[in-house]
PDB file of C-alpha atoms in Angstrom:
ATOM      1  CA  LYS N   1     -72.388   4.752  23.404  1.00 85.00           C
ATOM      2  CA  GLN N   2     -72.378   8.505  23.927  1.00 90.00           C
ATOM      3  CA  GLU N   3     -74.392   9.747  26.897  1.00 93.00           C
ATOM      4  CA  VAL N   4     -75.058  13.367  27.754  1.00 95.00           C
ATOM      5  CA  THR N   5     -75.973  14.471  31.271  1.00 97.00           C
ATOM      6  CA  GLN N   6     -77.173  17.866  32.410  1.00 97.00           C
ATOM      7  CA  ILE N   7     -77.154  19.048  35.997  1.00 92.00           C
ATOM      8  CA  PRO N   8     -79.207  20.466  37.597  1.00 92.00           C
ATOM      9  CA  ALA N   9     -82.502  19.324  36.074  1.00 94.00           C
ATOM     10  CA  ALA N  10     -84.151  22.530  37.275  1.00 96.00           C
ATOM     11  CA  LEU N  11     -82.933  25.888  38.531  1.00 96.00           C
ATOM     12  CA  SER N  12     -84.723  28.928  39.946  1.00 97.00           C
ATOM     13  CA  VAL N  13     -82.955  32.264  40.305  1.00 97.00           C
ATOM     14  CA  PRO N  14     -83.946  35.897  40.875  1.00 97.00           C
ATOM     15  CA  GLU N  15     -83.601  38.353  38.028  1.00 97.00           C
ATOM     16  CA  GLY N  16     -80.126  39.800  37.580  1.00 97.00           C
ATOM     17  CA  GLU N  17     -78.227  36.799  38.844  1.00 97.00           C
ATOM     18  CA  ASN N  18     -75.398  35.230  36.861  1.00 97.00           C
ATOM     19  CA  LEU N  19     -75.753  31.465  36.479  1.00 96.00           C
ATOM     20  CA  VAL N  20     -74.031  28.404  35.077  1.00 96.00           C
ATOM     21  CA  LEU N  21     -75.620  25.346  33.488  1.00 97.00           C
ATOM     22  CA  ASN N  22     -73.581  22.179  33.256  1.00 97.00           C
ATOM     23  CA  CYS N  23     -73.304  19.475  30.606  1.00 97.00           C
ATOM     24  CA  SER N  24     -71.142  16.359  30.623  1.00 97.00           C
ATOM     25  CA  PHE N  25     -70.602  13.696  27.965  1.00 96.00           C
ATOM     26  CA  THR N  26     -69.045  10.261  28.201  1.00 94.00           C
ATOM     27  CA  ASP N  27     -67.176  10.042  24.871  1.00 90.00           C
ATOM     28  CA  SER N  28     -64.715  12.896  24.393  1.00 88.00           C
ATOM     29  CA  ALA N  29     -64.369  12.217  20.637  1.00 88.00           C
ATOM     30  CA  ILE N  30     -66.975  14.793  19.719  1.00 87.00           C
ATOM     31  CA  TYR N  31     -67.168  16.919  16.586  1.00 85.00           C
ATOM     32  CA  ASN N  32     -69.486  19.694  17.759  1.00 89.00           C
ATOM     33  CA  LEU N  33     -71.263  20.645  20.950  1.00 93.00           C
ATOM     34  CA  GLN N  34     -74.386  22.762  20.784  1.00 93.00           C
ATOM     35  CA  TRP N  35     -76.588  24.481  23.307  1.00 96.00           C
ATOM     36  CA  PHE N  36     -80.276  24.832  22.500  1.00 96.00           C
ATOM     37  CA  ARG N  37     -83.168  26.653  24.089  1.00 97.00           C
ATOM     38  CA  GLN N  38     -86.698  25.220  24.201  1.00 96.00           C
ATOM     39  CA  ASP N  39     -89.728  27.238  25.222  1.00 95.00           C
ATOM     40  CA  PRO N  40     -92.861  25.385  26.409  1.00 90.00           C
ATOM     41  CA  GLY N  41     -94.771  23.872  23.506  1.00 86.00           C
ATOM     42  CA  LYS N  42     -92.158  24.955  21.009  1.00 89.00           C
ATOM     43  CA  GLY N  43     -89.280  23.474  19.057  1.00 90.00           C
ATOM     44  CA  LEU N  44     -85.602  23.917  19.815  1.00 94.00           C
ATOM     45  CA  THR N  45     -83.580  26.971  18.885  1.00 93.00           C
ATOM     46  CA  SER N  46     -79.823  26.727  18.527  1.00 92.00           C
ATOM     47  CA  LEU N  47     -78.009  29.202  20.798  1.00 95.00           C
ATOM     48  CA  LEU N  48     -74.329  28.432  20.489  1.00 94.00           C
ATOM     49  CA  LEU N  49     -72.181  25.894  18.676  1.00 91.00           C
ATOM     50  CA  ILE N  50     -68.644  25.018  19.745  1.00 91.00           C
ATOM     51  CA  GLN N  51     -66.489  23.012  17.389  1.00 88.00           C
ATOM     52  CA  SER N  52     -64.164  20.448  18.944  1.00 85.00           C
ATOM     53  CA  SER N  53     -61.112  22.632  18.214  1.00 89.00           C
ATOM     54  CA  GLN N  54     -62.628  25.595  20.052  1.00 91.00           C
ATOM     55  CA  ARG N  55     -62.743  26.370  23.742  1.00 93.00           C
ATOM     56  CA  GLU N  56     -65.666  28.768  23.924  1.00 95.00           C
ATOM     57  CA  GLN N  57     -68.277  30.763  22.071  1.00 95.00           C
ATOM     58  CA  THR N  58     -70.094  33.926  23.064  1.00 96.00           C
ATOM     59  CA  SER N  59     -73.366  35.462  21.993  1.00 95.00           C
ATOM     60  CA  GLY N  60     -74.623  38.479  23.888  1.00 97.00           C
ATOM     61  CA  ARG N  61     -75.093  37.506  27.535  1.00 97.00           C
ATOM     62  CA  LEU N  62     -74.390  33.844  26.803  1.00 98.00           C
ATOM     63  CA  ASN N  63     -70.988  32.196  26.965  1.00 98.00           C
ATOM     64  CA  ALA N  64     -70.421  28.494  26.358  1.00 97.00           C
ATOM     65  CA  SER N  65     -67.171  26.746  27.167  1.00 97.00           C
ATOM     66  CA  LEU N  66     -65.906  23.323  26.198  1.00 96.00           C
ATOM     67  CA  ASP N  67     -63.344  21.063  27.850  1.00 95.00           C
ATOM     68  CA  LYS N  68     -63.168  17.988  25.656  1.00 92.00           C
ATOM     69  CA  SER N  69     -60.607  16.150  27.747  1.00 91.00           C
ATOM     70  CA  SER N  70     -62.829  16.197  30.807  1.00 94.00           C
ATOM     71  CA  GLY N  71     -66.060  15.743  28.825  1.00 94.00           C
ATOM     72  CA  ARG N  72     -67.647  18.939  30.093  1.00 96.00           C
ATOM     73  CA  SER N  73     -69.310  22.075  28.837  1.00 97.00           C
ATOM     74  CA  THR N  74     -70.847  24.996  30.674  1.00 97.00           C
ATOM     75  CA  LEU N  75     -73.327  27.627  29.581  1.00 97.00           C
ATOM     76  CA  TYR N  76     -72.920  30.893  31.434  1.00 97.00           C
ATOM     77  CA  ILE N  77     -75.819  33.339  31.436  1.00 98.00           C
ATOM     78  CA  ALA N  78     -75.009  36.830  32.666  1.00 98.00           C
ATOM     79  CA  ALA N  79     -77.527  39.163  34.282  1.00 97.00           C
ATOM     80  CA  SER N  80     -80.437  36.747  33.913  1.00 97.00           C
ATOM     81  CA  GLN N  81     -83.857  38.068  32.869  1.00 97.00           C
ATOM     82  CA  PRO N  82     -87.371  36.593  33.141  1.00 97.00           C
ATOM     83  CA  GLY N  83     -87.293  36.137  29.364  1.00 97.00           C
ATOM     84  CA  ASP N  84     -84.450  33.642  29.832  1.00 97.00           C
ATOM     85  CA  SER N  85     -86.897  31.225  31.464  1.00 98.00           C
ATOM     86  CA  ALA N  86     -86.880  28.091  29.303  1.00 98.00           C
ATOM     87  CA  THR N  87     -85.323  24.647  29.081  1.00 97.00           C
ATOM     88  CA  TYR N  88     -81.714  24.586  27.942  1.00 98.00           C
ATOM     89  CA  LEU N  89     -80.425  21.467  26.213  1.00 97.00           C
ATOM     90  CA  CYS N  90     -76.904  20.409  25.425  1.00 97.00           C
ATOM     91  CA  ALA N  91     -76.164  18.142  22.451  1.00 95.00           C
ATOM     92  CA  VAL N  92     -73.089  16.571  20.868  1.00 93.00           C
ATOM     93  CA  ASP N  93     -72.299  14.797  17.646  1.00 87.00           C
ATOM     94  CA  ASN N  94     -69.382  12.510  16.909  1.00 78.00           C
ATOM     95  CA  GLN N  95     -69.027  13.286  13.214  1.00 74.00           C
ATOM     96  CA  ALA N  96     -69.979  16.106  10.878  1.00 66.00           C
ATOM     97  CA  GLY N  97     -73.550  15.842   9.715  1.00 64.00           C
ATOM     98  CA  THR N  98     -74.509  12.978  12.002  1.00 75.00           C
ATOM     99  CA  ALA N  99     -77.277  12.936  14.549  1.00 84.00           C
ATOM    100  CA  LEU N 100     -77.046  14.950  17.736  1.00 89.00           C
ATOM    101  CA  ILE N 101     -77.233  13.187  21.087  1.00 92.00           C
ATOM    102  CA  PHE N 102     -79.123  15.318  23.593  1.00 95.00           C
ATOM    103  CA  GLY N 103     -79.091  15.705  27.327  1.00 96.00           C
ATOM    104  CA  LYS N 104     -82.447  15.921  29.103  1.00 95.00           C
ATOM    105  CA  GLY N 105     -82.051  19.611  29.726  1.00 96.00           C
ATOM    106  CA  THR N 106     -82.068  22.104  32.575  1.00 97.00           C
ATOM    107  CA  THR N 107     -85.311  23.993  33.132  1.00 97.00           C
ATOM    108  CA  LEU N 108     -84.513  27.546  34.180  1.00 98.00           C
ATOM    109  CA  SER N 109     -86.945  29.864  35.897  1.00 97.00           C
ATOM    110  CA  VAL N 110     -85.956  33.501  36.402  1.00 97.00           C
ATOM    111  CA  SER N 111     -88.247  35.462  38.710  1.00 96.00           C
ATOM    112  CA  SER N 112     -88.717  39.222  38.553  1.00 93.00           C
TER     113      SER N 112
ATOM    114  CA  ASP P   1     -88.031  33.597   7.196  1.00 69.00           C
ATOM    115  CA  ALA P   2     -87.112  29.968   6.462  1.00 82.00           C
ATOM    116  CA  ARG P   3     -88.431  27.400   8.886  1.00 92.00           C
ATOM    117  CA  VAL P   4     -89.224  23.711   9.250  1.00 96.00           C
ATOM    118  CA  THR P   5     -92.962  23.082   9.054  1.00 97.00           C
ATOM    119  CA  GLN P   6     -94.617  20.137  10.785  1.00 97.00           C
ATOM    120  CA  THR P   7     -98.213  18.984  10.516  1.00 97.00           C
ATOM    121  CA  PRO P   8    -100.394  18.328  12.364  1.00 97.00           C
ATOM    122  CA  ARG P   9     -99.451  20.284  15.493  1.00 96.00           C
ATOM    123  CA  HIS P  10    -101.638  18.072  17.632  1.00 97.00           C
ATOM    124  CA  LYS P  11    -103.069  14.601  17.090  1.00 97.00           C
ATOM    125  CA  VAL P  12    -105.325  12.573  19.358  1.00 98.00           C
ATOM    126  CA  THR P  13    -106.104   9.056  18.228  1.00 97.00           C
ATOM    127  CA  GLU P  14    -107.173   5.715  19.554  1.00 97.00           C
ATOM    128  CA  MET P  15    -104.903   2.747  20.034  1.00 97.00           C
ATOM    129  CA  GLY P  16    -104.553   0.726  16.849  1.00 97.00           C
ATOM    130  CA  GLN P  17    -105.095   3.617  14.466  1.00 97.00           C
ATOM    131  CA  GLU P  18    -102.557   4.733  11.859  1.00 97.00           C
ATOM    132  CA  VAL P  19    -100.833   8.055  12.463  1.00 98.00           C
ATOM    133  CA  THR P  20     -98.979  10.032   9.800  1.00 98.00           C
ATOM    134  CA  MET P  21     -96.832  13.030  10.656  1.00 98.00           C
ATOM    135  CA  ARG P  22     -95.412  15.324   7.971  1.00 98.00           C
ATOM    136  CA  CYS P  23     -92.428  17.588   7.803  1.00 98.00           C
ATOM    137  CA  GLN P  24     -91.381  20.181   5.236  1.00 97.00           C
ATOM    138  CA  PRO P  25     -87.644  20.868   5.683  1.00 96.00           C
ATOM    139  CA  ILE P  26     -86.074  24.201   4.876  1.00 95.00           C
ATOM    140  CA  LEU P  27     -85.526  24.583   1.140  1.00 93.00           C
ATOM    141  CA  GLY P  28     -81.994  23.543   0.263  1.00 90.00           C
ATOM    142  CA  HIS P  29     -81.425  21.463   3.388  1.00 92.00           C
ATOM    143  CA  ASN P  30     -80.508  17.910   2.474  1.00 89.00           C
ATOM    144  CA  THR P  31     -80.392  16.308   5.938  1.00 91.00           C
ATOM    145  CA  VAL P  32     -83.601  15.588   7.843  1.00 94.00           C
ATOM    146  CA  PHE P  33     -83.928  14.164  11.346  1.00 94.00           C
ATOM    147  CA  TRP P  34     -86.874  12.763  13.300  1.00 96.00           C
ATOM    148  CA  TYR P  35     -86.706  12.969  17.095  1.00 96.00           C
ATOM    149  CA  ARG P  36     -89.186  11.941  19.786  1.00 97.00           C
ATOM    150  CA  GLN P  37     -89.376  13.825  23.110  1.00 96.00           C
ATOM    151  CA  THR P  38     -90.848  12.485  26.346  1.00 95.00           C
ATOM    152  CA  MET P  39     -90.430  13.594  29.930  1.00 90.00           C
ATOM    153  CA  MET P  40     -88.787  10.320  30.899  1.00 90.00           C
ATOM    154  CA  GLN P  41     -86.429   9.793  27.976  1.00 91.00           C
ATOM    155  CA  GLY P  42     -85.847  13.311  26.711  1.00 92.00           C
ATOM    156  CA  LEU P  43     -85.042  13.683  23.005  1.00 94.00           C
ATOM    157  CA  GLU P  44     -84.411  10.394  21.227  1.00 93.00           C
ATOM    158  CA  LEU P  45     -83.298  10.038  17.620  1.00 93.00           C
ATOM    159  CA  LEU P  46     -85.689   7.937  15.557  1.00 95.00           C
ATOM    160  CA  ALA P  47     -84.251   8.279  12.044  1.00 94.00           C
ATOM    161  CA  TYR P  48     -82.415  10.573   9.710  1.00 91.00           C
ATOM    162  CA  PHE P  49     -82.001  11.051   5.981  1.00 92.00           C
ATOM    163  CA  ARG P  50     -79.462  12.626   3.708  1.00 90.00           C
ATOM    164  CA  ASN P  51     -80.410  13.455   0.136  1.00 91.00           C
ATOM    165  CA  ARG P  52     -83.621  11.518   0.818  1.00 93.00           C
ATOM    166  CA  ALA P  53     -81.771   8.282   1.611  1.00 92.00           C
ATOM    167  CA  PRO P  54     -82.121   6.818   5.115  1.00 90.00           C
ATOM    168  CA  LEU P  55     -78.789   6.866   6.972  1.00 88.00           C
ATOM    169  CA  ASP P  56     -79.845   5.630  10.370  1.00 85.00           C
ATOM    170  CA  ASP P  57     -83.197   4.373  11.618  1.00 84.00           C
ATOM    171  CA  SER P  58     -81.886   2.227  14.433  1.00 84.00           C
ATOM    172  CA  GLY P  59     -83.809   4.225  17.011  1.00 86.00           C
ATOM    173  CA  MET P  60     -87.133   3.412  15.441  1.00 90.00           C
ATOM    174  CA  PRO P  61     -89.334   0.404  16.358  1.00 87.00           C
ATOM    175  CA  LYS P  62     -89.360  -1.234  12.942  1.00 87.00           C
ATOM    176  CA  ASP P  63     -92.478  -3.288  13.466  1.00 92.00           C
ATOM    177  CA  ARG P  64     -94.728  -0.245  13.714  1.00 96.00           C
ATOM    178  CA  PHE P  65     -92.795   2.836  12.633  1.00 96.00           C
ATOM    179  CA  SER P  66     -91.737   3.838   9.144  1.00 95.00           C
ATOM    180  CA  ALA P  67     -90.047   6.980   7.835  1.00 96.00           C
ATOM    181  CA  GLU P  68     -89.776   8.126   4.241  1.00 95.00           C
ATOM    182  CA  MET P  69     -88.872  11.089   2.085  1.00 95.00           C
ATOM    183  CA  PRO P  70     -91.056  10.923  -1.025  1.00 93.00           C
ATOM    184  CA  ASP P  71     -89.329  14.040  -2.314  1.00 93.00           C
ATOM    185  CA  ALA P  72     -86.911  16.694  -1.122  1.00 92.00           C
ATOM    186  CA  THR P  73     -89.705  18.861   0.281  1.00 94.00           C
ATOM    187  CA  LEU P  74     -91.515  16.231   2.341  1.00 97.00           C
ATOM    188  CA  ALA P  75     -90.589  13.778   5.081  1.00 97.00           C
ATOM    189  CA  THR P  76     -93.161  11.495   6.680  1.00 97.00           C
ATOM    190  CA  LEU P  77     -93.239   9.435   9.861  1.00 97.00           C
ATOM    191  CA  LYS P  78     -95.923   6.791  10.151  1.00 97.00           C
ATOM    192  CA  ILE P  79     -97.012   4.690  13.097  1.00 97.00           C
ATOM    193  CA  GLN P  80     -99.206   1.668  12.412  1.00 97.00           C
ATOM    194  CA  PRO P  81    -100.704   0.475  14.671  1.00 96.00           C
ATOM    195  CA  SER P  82    -100.316   3.205  17.280  1.00 97.00           C
ATOM    196  CA  GLU P  83    -100.035   2.382  20.988  1.00 97.00           C
ATOM    197  CA  PRO P  84    -100.434   4.526  24.134  1.00 97.00           C
ATOM    198  CA  ARG P  85     -96.655   4.349  24.738  1.00 96.00           C
ATOM    199  CA  ASP P  86     -96.161   6.240  21.462  1.00 97.00           C
ATOM    200  CA  SER P  87     -97.637   9.356  23.081  1.00 97.00           C
ATOM    201  CA  ALA P  88     -94.925  12.019  22.842  1.00 97.00           C
ATOM    202  CA  VAL P  89     -93.868  15.102  20.923  1.00 97.00           C
ATOM    203  CA  TYR P  90     -92.309  14.252  17.571  1.00 98.00           C
ATOM    204  CA  PHE P  91     -89.855  16.766  16.146  1.00 97.00           C
ATOM    205  CA  CYS P  92     -88.443  17.105  12.679  1.00 97.00           C
ATOM    206  CA  ALA P  93     -85.201  19.002  12.119  1.00 94.00           C
ATOM    207  CA  SER P  94     -83.249  19.873   8.997  1.00 93.00           C
ATOM    208  CA  GLY P  95     -79.755  21.034   8.123  1.00 88.00           C
ATOM    209  CA  GLU P  96     -77.300  21.316   5.268  1.00 81.00           C
ATOM    210  CA  GLN P  97     -74.649  18.653   4.698  1.00 71.00           C
ATOM    211  CA  GLY P  98     -71.612  19.608   6.741  1.00 64.00           C
ATOM    212  CA  PHE P  99     -74.081  21.783   8.622  1.00 62.00           C
ATOM    213  CA  GLU P 100     -73.327  23.578  11.793  1.00 67.00           C
ATOM    214  CA  LYS P 101     -76.821  24.344  12.960  1.00 78.00           C
ATOM    215  CA  LEU P 102     -79.965  22.272  13.104  1.00 86.00           C
ATOM    216  CA  PHE P 103     -83.338  23.907  12.611  1.00 91.00           C
ATOM    217  CA  PHE P 104     -86.276  22.333  14.435  1.00 94.00           C
ATOM    218  CA  GLY P 105     -89.958  22.378  13.636  1.00 95.00           C
ATOM    219  CA  SER P 106     -92.551  23.099  16.329  1.00 95.00           C
ATOM    220  CA  GLY P 107     -93.341  19.417  16.730  1.00 96.00           C
ATOM    221  CA  THR P 108     -96.406  17.173  16.602  1.00 97.00           C
ATOM    222  CA  GLN P 109     -97.958  16.464  19.984  1.00 97.00           C
ATOM    223  CA  LEU P 110     -99.316  12.910  19.715  1.00 98.00           C
ATOM    224  CA  SER P 111    -101.714  11.393  22.228  1.00 97.00           C
ATOM    225  CA  VAL P 112    -102.743   7.764  21.773  1.00 97.00           C
ATOM    226  CA  LEU P 113    -105.683   6.797  23.977  1.00 96.00           C
TER     227      LEU P 113
END
């Protein structure tokens, strides 16, 4: 059974700092890995998707990497801003179009 | 701006009452998921549908929960009878077959007293 773990559960940083969020999964036979953002009281918004054949994806100040063999992914946020404060969730699926299995998320707080 | 619409946004009910949550997926999306989010368990899959047919509902307590798609524009999740342990945020998400991205609704915050 696939399990997804995210460490740390919470992180506080001052504005401008670069940071890394970690995600690990137990079954390396994944199809996609996605990073989502969730603001308080809101739904999830997809940030980046990495297909199993890819190593990384970038969008603006965000960079996600994937190492399938070790069962790990990282989300790098450059020059953090207070508006980045949210919970970031990692999710994997084992087959196209099947359900995503989510980690419990890392809650990020960026202070100005 | 296409989005997944969930109603109601908030629901407070008493133990034993029936609860119905509704979801309108994005037009053209043929895969619909129901997830439940709690602080302890995080996001758990309850059920999902493709082309209105249930593909997996193994995460759902069958004795009290039921999920249906009466048509392509409506998915429902019912709890009967509700219990305090059902208190959570219930999310609906939709995507296209072979999709890459999932689109989530804003959720239904359910409180069972």
